[in-house]
CSV table of C-alpha atoms and ligand atoms in Angstrom, one decimal:
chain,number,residue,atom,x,y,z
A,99,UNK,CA,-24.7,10.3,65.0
A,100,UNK,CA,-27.6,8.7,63.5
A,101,UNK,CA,-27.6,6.0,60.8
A,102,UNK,CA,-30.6,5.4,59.0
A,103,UNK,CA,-30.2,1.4,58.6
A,104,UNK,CA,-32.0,-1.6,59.1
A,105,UNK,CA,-31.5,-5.2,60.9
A,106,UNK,CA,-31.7,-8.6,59.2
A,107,UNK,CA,-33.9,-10.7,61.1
A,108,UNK,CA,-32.4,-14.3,59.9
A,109,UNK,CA,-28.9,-15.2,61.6
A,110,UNK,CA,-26.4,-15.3,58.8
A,111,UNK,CA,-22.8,-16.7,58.7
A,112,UNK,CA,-19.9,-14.7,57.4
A,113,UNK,CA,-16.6,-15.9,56.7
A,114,UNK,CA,-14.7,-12.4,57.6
A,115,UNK,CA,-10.7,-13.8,56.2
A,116,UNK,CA,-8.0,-10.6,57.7
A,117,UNK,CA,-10.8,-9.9,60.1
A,118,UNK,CA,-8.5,-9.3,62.7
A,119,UNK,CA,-6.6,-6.3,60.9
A,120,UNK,CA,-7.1,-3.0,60.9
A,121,UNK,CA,-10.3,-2.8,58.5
A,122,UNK,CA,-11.8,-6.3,59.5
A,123,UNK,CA,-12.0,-5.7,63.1
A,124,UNK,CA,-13.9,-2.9,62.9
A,125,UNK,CA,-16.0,-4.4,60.3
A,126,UNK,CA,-16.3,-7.4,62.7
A,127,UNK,CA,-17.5,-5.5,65.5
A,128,UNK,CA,-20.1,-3.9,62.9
A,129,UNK,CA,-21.4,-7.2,61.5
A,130,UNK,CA,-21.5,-8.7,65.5
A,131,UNK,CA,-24.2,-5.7,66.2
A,132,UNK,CA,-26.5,-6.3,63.0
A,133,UNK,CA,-26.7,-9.9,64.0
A,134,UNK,CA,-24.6,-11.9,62.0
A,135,UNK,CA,-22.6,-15.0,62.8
A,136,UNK,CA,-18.9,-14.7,62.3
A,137,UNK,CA,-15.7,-16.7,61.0
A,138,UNK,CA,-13.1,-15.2,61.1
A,139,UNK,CA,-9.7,-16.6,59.5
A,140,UNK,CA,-6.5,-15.1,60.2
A,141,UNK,CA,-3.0,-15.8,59.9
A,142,UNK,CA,-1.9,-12.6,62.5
A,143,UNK,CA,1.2,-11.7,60.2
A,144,UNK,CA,0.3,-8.1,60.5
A,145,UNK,CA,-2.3,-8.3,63.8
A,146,UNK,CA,-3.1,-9.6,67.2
A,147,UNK,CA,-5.3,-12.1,68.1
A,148,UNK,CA,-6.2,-10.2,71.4
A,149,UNK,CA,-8.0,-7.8,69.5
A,150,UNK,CA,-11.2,-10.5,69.5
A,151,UNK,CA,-11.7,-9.6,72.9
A,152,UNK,CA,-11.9,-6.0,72.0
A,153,UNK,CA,-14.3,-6.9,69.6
A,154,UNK,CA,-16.0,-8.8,71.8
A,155,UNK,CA,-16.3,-5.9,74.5
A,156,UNK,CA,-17.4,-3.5,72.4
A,157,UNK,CA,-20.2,-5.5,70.9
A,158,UNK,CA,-21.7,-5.4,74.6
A,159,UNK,CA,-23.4,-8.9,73.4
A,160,UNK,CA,-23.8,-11.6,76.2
A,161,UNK,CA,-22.1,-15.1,75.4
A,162,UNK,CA,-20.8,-13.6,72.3
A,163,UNK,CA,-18.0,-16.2,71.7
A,164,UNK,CA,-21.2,-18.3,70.9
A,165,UNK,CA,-21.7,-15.8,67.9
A,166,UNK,CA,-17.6,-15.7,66.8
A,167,UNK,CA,-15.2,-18.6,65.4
A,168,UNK,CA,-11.5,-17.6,65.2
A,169,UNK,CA,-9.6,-19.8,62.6
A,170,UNK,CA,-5.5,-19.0,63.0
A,171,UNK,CA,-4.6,-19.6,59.1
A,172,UNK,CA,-3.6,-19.1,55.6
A,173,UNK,CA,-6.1,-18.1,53.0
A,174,UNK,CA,-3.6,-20.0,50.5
A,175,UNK,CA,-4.2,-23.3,52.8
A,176,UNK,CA,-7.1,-24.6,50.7
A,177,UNK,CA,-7.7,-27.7,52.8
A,178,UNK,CA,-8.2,-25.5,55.7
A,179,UNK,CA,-10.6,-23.3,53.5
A,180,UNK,CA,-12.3,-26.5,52.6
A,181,UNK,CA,-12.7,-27.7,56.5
A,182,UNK,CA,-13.9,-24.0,57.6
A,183,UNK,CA,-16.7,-24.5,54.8
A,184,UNK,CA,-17.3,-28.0,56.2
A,185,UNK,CA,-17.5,-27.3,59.9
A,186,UNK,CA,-20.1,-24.4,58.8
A,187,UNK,CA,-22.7,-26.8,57.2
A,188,UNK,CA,-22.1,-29.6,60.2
A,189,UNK,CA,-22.9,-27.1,62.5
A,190,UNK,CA,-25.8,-26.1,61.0
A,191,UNK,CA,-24.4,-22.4,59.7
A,192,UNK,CA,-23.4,-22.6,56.5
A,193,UNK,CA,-21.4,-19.6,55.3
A,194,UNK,CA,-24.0,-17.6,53.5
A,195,UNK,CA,-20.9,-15.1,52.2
A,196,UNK,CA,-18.0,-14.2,52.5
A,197,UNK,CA,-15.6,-10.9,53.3
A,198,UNK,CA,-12.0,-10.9,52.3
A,199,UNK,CA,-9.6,-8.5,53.7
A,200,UNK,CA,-6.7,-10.8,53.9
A,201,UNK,CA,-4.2,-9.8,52.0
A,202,UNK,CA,-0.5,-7.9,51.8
A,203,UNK,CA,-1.0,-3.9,51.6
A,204,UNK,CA,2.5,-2.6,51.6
A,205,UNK,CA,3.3,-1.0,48.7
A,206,UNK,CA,7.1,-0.8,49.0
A,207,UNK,CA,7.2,-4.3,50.7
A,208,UNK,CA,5.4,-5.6,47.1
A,209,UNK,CA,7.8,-3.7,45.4
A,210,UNK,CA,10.6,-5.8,47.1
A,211,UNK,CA,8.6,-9.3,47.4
A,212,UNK,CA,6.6,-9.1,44.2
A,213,UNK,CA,6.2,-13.2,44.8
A,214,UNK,CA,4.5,-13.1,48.1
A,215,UNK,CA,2.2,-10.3,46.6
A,216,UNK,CA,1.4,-12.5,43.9
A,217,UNK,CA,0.6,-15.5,45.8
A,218,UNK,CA,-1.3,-14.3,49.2
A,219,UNK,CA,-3.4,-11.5,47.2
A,220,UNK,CA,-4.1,-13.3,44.2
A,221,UNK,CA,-3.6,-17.4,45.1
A,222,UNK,CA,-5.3,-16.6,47.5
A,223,UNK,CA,-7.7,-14.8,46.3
A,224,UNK,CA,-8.1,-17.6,43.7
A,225,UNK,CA,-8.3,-20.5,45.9
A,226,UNK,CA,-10.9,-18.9,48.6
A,227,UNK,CA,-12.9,-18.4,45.2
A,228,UNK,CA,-12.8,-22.3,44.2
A,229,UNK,CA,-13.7,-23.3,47.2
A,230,UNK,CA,-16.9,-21.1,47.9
A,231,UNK,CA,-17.7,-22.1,44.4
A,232,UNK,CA,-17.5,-26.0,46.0
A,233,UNK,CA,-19.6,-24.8,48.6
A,234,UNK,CA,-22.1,-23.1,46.8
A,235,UNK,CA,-21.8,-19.8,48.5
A,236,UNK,CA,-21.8,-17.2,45.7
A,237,UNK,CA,-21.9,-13.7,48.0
A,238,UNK,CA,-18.1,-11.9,48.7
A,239,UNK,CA,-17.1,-8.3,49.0
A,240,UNK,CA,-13.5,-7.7,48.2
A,241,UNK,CA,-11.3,-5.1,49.9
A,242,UNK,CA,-9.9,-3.5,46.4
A,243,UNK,CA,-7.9,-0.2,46.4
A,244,UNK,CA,-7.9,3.0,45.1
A,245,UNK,CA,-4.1,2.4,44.2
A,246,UNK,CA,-5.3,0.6,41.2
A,247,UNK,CA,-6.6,3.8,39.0
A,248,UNK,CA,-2.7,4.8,39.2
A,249,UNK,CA,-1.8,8.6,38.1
A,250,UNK,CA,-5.5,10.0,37.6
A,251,UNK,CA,-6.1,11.7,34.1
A,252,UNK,CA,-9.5,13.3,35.8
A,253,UNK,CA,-10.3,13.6,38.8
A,254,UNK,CA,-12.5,13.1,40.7
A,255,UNK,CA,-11.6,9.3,40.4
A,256,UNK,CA,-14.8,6.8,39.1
A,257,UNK,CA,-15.0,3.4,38.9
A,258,UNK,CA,-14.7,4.0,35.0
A,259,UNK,CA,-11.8,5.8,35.3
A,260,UNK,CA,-8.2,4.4,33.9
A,261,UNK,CA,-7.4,1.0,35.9
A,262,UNK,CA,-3.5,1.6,35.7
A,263,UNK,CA,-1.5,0.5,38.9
A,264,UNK,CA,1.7,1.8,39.1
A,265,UNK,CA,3.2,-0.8,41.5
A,266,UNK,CA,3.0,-4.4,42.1
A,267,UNK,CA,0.8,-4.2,45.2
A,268,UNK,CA,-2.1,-2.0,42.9
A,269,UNK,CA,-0.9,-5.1,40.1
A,270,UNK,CA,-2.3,-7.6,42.5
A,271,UNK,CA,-5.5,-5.8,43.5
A,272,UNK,CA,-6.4,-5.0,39.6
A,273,UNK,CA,-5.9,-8.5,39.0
A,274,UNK,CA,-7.9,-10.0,41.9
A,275,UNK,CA,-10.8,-7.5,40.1
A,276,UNK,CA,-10.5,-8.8,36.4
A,277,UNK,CA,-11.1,-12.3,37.8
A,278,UNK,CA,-14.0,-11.3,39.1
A,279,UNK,CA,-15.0,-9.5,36.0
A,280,UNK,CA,-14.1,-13.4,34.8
A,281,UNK,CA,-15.9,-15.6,37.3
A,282,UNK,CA,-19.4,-13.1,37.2
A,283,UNK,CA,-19.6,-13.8,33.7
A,284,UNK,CA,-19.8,-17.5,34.2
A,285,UNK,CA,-23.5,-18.0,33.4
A,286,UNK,CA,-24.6,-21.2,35.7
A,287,UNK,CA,-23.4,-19.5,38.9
A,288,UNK,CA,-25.5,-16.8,40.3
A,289,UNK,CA,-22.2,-14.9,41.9
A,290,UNK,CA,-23.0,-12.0,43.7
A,291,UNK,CA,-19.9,-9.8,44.1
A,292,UNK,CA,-18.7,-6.5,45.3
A,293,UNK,CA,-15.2,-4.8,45.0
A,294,UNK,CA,-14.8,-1.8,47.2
A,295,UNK,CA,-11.8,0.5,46.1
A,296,UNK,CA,-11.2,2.1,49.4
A,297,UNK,CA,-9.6,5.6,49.4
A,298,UNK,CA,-7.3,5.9,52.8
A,299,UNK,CA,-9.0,4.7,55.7
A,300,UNK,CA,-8.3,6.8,59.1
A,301,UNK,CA,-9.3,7.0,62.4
A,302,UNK,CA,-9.9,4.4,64.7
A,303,UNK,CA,-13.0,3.3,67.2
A,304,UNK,CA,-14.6,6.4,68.8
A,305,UNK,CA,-14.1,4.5,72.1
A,306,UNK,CA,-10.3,4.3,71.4
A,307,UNK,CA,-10.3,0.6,71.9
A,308,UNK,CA,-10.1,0.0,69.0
A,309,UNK,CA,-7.9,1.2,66.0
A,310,UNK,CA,-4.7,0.5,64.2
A,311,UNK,CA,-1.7,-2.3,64.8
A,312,UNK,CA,0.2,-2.3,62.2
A,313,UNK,CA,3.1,-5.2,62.9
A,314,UNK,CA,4.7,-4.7,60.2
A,315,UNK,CA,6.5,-1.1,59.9
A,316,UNK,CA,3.7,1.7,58.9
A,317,UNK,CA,4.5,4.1,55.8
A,318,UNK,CA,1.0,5.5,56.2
A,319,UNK,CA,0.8,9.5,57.1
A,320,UNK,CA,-1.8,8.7,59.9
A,321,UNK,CA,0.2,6.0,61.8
A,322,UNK,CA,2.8,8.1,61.3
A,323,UNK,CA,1.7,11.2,62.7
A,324,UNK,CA,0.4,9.2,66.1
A,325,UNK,CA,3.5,8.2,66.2
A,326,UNK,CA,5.5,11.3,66.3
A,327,UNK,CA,3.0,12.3,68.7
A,328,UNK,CA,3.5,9.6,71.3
A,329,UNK,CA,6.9,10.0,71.3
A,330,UNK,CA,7.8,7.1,69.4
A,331,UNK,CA,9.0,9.1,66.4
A,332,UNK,CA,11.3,12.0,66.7
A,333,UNK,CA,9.4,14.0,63.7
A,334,UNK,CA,6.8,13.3,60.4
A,335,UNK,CA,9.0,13.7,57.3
A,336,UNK,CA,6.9,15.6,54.8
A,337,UNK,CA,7.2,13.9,51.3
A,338,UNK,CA,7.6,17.2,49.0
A,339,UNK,CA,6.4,20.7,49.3
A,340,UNK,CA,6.4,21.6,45.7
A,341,UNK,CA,3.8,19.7,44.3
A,342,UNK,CA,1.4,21.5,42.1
A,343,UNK,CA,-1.9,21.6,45.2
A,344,UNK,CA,-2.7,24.9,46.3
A,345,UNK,CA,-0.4,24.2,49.6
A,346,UNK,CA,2.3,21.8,47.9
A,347,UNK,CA,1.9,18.9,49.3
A,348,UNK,CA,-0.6,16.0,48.4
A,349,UNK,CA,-4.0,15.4,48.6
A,350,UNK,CA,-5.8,12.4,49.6
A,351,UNK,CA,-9.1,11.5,50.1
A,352,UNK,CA,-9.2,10.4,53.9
A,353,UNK,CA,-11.7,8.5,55.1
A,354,UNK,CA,-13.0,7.9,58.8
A,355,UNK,CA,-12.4,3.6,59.3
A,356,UNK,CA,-16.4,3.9,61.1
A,357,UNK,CA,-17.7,4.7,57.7
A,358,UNK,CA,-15.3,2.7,55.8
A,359,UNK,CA,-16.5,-0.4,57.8
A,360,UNK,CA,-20.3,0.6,57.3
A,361,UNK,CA,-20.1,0.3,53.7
A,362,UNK,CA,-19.5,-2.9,54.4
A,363,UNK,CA,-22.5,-3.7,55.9
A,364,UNK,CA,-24.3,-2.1,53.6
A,365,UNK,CA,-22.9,-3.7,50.5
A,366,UNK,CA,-23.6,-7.6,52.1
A,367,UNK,CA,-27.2,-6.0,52.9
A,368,UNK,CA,-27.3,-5.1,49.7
A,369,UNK,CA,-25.9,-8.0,47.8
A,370,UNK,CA,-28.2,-10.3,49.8
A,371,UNK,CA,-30.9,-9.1,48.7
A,372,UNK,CA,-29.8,-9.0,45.0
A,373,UNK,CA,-29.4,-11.7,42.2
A,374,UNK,CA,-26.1,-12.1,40.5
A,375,UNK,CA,-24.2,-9.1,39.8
A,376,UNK,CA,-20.6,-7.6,40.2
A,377,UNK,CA,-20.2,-3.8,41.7
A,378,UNK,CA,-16.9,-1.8,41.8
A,379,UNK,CA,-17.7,0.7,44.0
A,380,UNK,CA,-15.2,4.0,45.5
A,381,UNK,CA,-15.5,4.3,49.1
A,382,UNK,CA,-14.0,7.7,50.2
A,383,UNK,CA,-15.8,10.8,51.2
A,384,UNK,CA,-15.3,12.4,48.1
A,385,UNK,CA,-13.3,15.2,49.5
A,386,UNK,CA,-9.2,16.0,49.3
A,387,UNK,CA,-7.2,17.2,51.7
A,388,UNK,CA,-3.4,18.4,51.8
A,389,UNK,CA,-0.8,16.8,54.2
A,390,UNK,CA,-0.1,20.0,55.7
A,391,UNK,CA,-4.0,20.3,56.3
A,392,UNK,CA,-3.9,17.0,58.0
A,393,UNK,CA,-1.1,17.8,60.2
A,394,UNK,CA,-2.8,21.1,61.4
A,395,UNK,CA,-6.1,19.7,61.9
A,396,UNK,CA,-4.1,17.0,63.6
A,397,UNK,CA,-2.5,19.5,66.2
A,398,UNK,CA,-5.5,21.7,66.7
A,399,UNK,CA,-8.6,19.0,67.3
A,400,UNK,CA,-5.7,17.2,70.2
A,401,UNK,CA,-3.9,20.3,71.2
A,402,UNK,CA,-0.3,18.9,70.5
A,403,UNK,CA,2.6,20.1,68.6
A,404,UNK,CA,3.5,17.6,65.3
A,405,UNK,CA,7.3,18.5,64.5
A,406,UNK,CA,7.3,17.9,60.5
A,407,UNK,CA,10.0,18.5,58.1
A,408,UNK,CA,9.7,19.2,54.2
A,409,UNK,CA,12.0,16.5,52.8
A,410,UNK,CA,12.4,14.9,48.9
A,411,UNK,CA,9.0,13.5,47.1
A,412,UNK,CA,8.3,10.2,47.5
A,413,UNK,CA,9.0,7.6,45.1
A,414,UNK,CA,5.9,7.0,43.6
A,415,UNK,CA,3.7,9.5,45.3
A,416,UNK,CA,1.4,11.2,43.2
A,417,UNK,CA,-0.1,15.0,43.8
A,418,UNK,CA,-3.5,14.5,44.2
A,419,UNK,CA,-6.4,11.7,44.2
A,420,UNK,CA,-9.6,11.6,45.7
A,421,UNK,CA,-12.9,9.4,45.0
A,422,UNK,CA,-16.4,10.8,42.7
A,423,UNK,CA,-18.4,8.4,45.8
A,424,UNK,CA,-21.8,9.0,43.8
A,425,UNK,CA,-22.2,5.0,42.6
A,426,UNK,CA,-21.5,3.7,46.1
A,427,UNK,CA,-24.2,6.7,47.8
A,428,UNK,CA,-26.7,5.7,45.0
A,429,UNK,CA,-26.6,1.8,45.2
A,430,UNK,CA,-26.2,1.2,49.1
A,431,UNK,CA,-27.7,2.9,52.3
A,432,UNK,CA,-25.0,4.2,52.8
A,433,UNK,CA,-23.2,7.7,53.3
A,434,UNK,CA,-20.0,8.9,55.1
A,435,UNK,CA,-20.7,11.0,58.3
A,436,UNK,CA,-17.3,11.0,60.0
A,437,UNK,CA,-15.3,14.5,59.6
A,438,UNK,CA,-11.9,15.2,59.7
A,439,UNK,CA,-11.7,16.4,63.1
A,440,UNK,CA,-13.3,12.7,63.9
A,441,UNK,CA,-11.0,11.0,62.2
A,442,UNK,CA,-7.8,12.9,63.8
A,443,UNK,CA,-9.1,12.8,67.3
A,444,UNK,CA,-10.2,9.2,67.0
A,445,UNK,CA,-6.3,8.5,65.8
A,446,UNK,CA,-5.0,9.9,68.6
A,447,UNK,CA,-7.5,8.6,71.1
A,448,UNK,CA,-6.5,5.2,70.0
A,449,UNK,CA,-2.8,5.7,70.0
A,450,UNK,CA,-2.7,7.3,73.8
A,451,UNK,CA,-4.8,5.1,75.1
A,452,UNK,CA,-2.7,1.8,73.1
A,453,UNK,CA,0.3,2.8,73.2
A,454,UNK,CA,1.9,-0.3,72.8
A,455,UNK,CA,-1.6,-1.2,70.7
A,456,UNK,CA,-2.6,-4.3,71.2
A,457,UNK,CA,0.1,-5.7,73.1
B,1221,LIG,P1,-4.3,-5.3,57.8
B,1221,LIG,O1,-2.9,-5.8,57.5
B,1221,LIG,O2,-4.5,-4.6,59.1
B,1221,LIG,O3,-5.3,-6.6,57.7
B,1221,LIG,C1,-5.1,-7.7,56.9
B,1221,LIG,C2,-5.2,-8.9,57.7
B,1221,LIG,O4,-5.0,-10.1,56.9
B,1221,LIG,C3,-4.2,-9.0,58.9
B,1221,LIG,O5,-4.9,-9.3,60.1
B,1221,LIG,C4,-3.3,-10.1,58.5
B,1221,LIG,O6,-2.7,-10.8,59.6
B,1221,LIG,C5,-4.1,-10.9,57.6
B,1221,LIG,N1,-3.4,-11.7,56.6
B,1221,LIG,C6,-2.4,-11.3,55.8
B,1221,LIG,N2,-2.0,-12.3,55.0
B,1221,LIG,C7,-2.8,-13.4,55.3
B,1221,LIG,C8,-2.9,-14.7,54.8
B,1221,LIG,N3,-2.1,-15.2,53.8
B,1221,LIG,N4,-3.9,-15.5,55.3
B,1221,LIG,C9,-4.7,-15.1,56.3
B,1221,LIG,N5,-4.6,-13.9,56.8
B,1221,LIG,C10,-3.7,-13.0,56.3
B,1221,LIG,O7,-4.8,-4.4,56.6
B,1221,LIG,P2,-6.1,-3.6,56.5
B,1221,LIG,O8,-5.7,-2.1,56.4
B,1221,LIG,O9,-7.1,-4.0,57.4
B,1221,LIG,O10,-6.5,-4.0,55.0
B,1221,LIG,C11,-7.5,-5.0,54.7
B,1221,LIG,C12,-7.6,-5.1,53.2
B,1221,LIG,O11,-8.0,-3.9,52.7
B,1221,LIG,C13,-6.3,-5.6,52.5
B,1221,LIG,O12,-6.7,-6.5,51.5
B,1221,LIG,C14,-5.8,-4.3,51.9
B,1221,LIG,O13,-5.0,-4.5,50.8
B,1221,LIG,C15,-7.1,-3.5,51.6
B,1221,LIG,N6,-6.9,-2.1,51.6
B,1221,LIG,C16,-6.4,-1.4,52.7
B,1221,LIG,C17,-6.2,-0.1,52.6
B,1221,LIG,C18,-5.6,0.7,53.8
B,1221,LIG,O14,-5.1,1.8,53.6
B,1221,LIG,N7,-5.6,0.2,55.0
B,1221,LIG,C19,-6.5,0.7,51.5
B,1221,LIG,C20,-7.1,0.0,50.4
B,1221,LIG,C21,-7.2,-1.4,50.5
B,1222,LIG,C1,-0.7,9.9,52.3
B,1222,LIG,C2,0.1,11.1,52.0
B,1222,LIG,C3,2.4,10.9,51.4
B,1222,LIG,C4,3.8,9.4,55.2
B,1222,LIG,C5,-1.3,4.2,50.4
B,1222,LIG,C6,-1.4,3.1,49.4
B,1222,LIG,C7,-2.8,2.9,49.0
B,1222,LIG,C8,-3.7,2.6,50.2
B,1222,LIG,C9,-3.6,3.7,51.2
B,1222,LIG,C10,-3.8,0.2,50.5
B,1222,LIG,C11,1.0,11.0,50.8
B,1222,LIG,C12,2.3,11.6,52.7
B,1222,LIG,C13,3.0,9.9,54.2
B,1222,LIG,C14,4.8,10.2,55.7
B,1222,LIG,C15,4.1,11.9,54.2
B,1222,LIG,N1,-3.4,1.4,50.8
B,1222,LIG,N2,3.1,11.1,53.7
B,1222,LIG,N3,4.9,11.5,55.3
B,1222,LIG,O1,0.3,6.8,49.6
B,1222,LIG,O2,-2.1,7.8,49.5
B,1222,LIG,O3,-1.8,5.4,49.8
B,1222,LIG,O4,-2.2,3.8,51.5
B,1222,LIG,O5,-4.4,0.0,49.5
B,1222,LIG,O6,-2.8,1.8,48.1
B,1222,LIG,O7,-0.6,3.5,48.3
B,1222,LIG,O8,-1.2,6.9,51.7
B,1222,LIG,O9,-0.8,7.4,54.1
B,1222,LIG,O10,1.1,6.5,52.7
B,1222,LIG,O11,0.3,8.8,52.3
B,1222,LIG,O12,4.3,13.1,53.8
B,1222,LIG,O13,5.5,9.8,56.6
B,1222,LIG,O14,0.9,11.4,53.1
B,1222,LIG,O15,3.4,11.4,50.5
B,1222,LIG,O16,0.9,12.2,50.1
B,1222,LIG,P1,-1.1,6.8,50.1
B,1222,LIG,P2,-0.1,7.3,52.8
């Protein structure tokens, strides 16, 4: 697979906060290989700090722990933000932006400990905000969610679609967006910021040395599935079989984590060569697929056998969502190329390769 992209010649500094979870890693690796200088903050309440050397590997860059700074801490710890920003500039690589994936993404968990969702997402959020204003460094993308359009009236989903979270989780994310609608508008800083509602990232590294470690217990239908076929699970529940798709049960717009993590690049590529500006941009591929099609696509691309049942609809489930991606195509160089197949065999690779994942 070929990418048309191209390489920034100057060294910058990112500040990559949650770049040890599932999404930030792989954007991590992405970000080593263009050339940029990394931070990368991390608390490691839902990963492992072993994954660096994964990234590290994979990058296939000699004396890359030159290249890579890995912070163990709290996004709401703004001292520490402060010292991160401070250490930067001594050393001669101030932070020229910022990428924030740290965050809490369960949305049952937030439905239990609405407090903690409050305060890491949006505190957080907050706080990492003040502090890069201090700085001067005006450049973040934010990891926003397709959770916050709610039950879609039309569909596809665009960014002008109904913002209307129906849990406390999409609450936080919706939020964390109307303050940047807030701080963009502030005339004497020259922010430059992107949000990018992901759909449902899949998949893991092509190599399978990479992928996803959830710590904390995975509700997800991919994590799920691998785990059912390791062994680990004794069988997927299926959450309804009467919805009204054209197999009855929901659709979702999956999207390989490859492509999910090259947006990235593309938007910081983008926004650094932009003035101020604020873009809310859907990252999926655009196309929906059923559970059921998952499951078979699943079983047929790693010849295994997924033992399902149909049980009751999930609370808070709805039938169908998947992303109009037009905006994002037409503003960044940037297109998903990753299929299906890729994203189940990728799963899978990681999972029987890891089976303990990072541990
Ligand atoms: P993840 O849990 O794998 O990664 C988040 C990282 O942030 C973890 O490494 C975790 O240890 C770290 N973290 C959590 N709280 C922290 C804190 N207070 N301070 C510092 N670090 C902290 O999740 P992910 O799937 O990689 O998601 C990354 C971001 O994308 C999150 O903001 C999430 O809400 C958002 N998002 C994820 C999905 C998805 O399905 N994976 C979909 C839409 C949006
Ligand atoms: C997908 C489909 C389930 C598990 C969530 C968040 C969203 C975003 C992505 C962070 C649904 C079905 C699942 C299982 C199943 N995350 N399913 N059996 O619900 O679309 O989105 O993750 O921002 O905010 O809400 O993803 O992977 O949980 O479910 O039948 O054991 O699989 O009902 O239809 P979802 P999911």
């Amino acid at each position: 697979m070929v990418r048309k992209s191209f390489t920034l010649t100057i060294m910058k500094t990112i500040l990559v906060t949650g770049g040890a979870g599932f999404i930030g890693s792989h954007t991590s690796l992405l970000l080593l290989k263009k050339g940029f200088n990394l931070i990368i903050l991390d608390s490691f309440l839902n990963s492992n700090p072993k994954v660096i050397e994964r990234i590290s590997e994979l990058s296939g860059i000699k004396n890359v722990q030159k290249r890579i700074e890995l912070i163990k801490g709290d996004i709401r710890d703004q001292k520490l933000l402060e010292r991160i920003f401070d250490f930067a500039k001594i050393n001669n690589n101030p932070i020229d932006a910022v990428i924030h994936f740290a965050g809490l993404k369960s949305v049952s968990d937030s439905l239990e400990n609405p407090f903690d969702y409050w305060e890491v997402n949006v505190l957080g959020t907050i706080k990492l905000l003040q502090v890069m204003e201090k700085n001067n460094c005006f450049t973040i993308i934010f990891s926003s969610s397709a959770t916050i359009y709610g039950v879609p009236k039309d569909l596809p989903l665009k960014e002008i679609s109904d913002i209307n979270p129906v849990n406390t989780y999409g609450e936080t994310k919706a939020a964390i967006e109307k303050i940047f609608r807030d701080v963009s508008k502030v005339k004497s800083k020259k922010w430059r910021m992107i949000t990018l509602r992901y759909f449902n990232p899949v998949g893991a590294h092509p190599t399978g040395k990479m992928g996803e470690d959830p710590l904390i217990e995975p509700n997800n239908l991919f994590p799920y599935i691998s785990q059912v076929a390791i062994g680990r699970k004794e069988k997927l529940r299926i959450f309804g079989n009467n919805w009204p798709t054209f197999d009855g049960t929901c659709i979702r717009d999956y999207i390989h984590i490859m492509d999910l993590a090259e947006s990235h690049i593309a938007s910081l590529e983008f926004l650094l060569k932009s003035s101020s500006l604020l873009l809310n941009l859907n990252i999926g591929t655009g196309i929906g697929r059923s559970v059921l099609e998952i499951v078979k696509t699943f079983e047929k691309v790693n010849n295994l056998v997924i033992p399902y049942s149909f049980v009751e609809r999930r609370e808070g489930d709805i039938a169908v969502n998947y992303a109009d991606n037009k905006k994002a195509l037409s503003f960044l160089n940037w297109r998903p190329i990753y299929t299906l197949e890729d994203m189940c065999r990728d799963s899978w690779k990681w999972q029987k390769m890891n089976p303990n994942g990072y541990k």
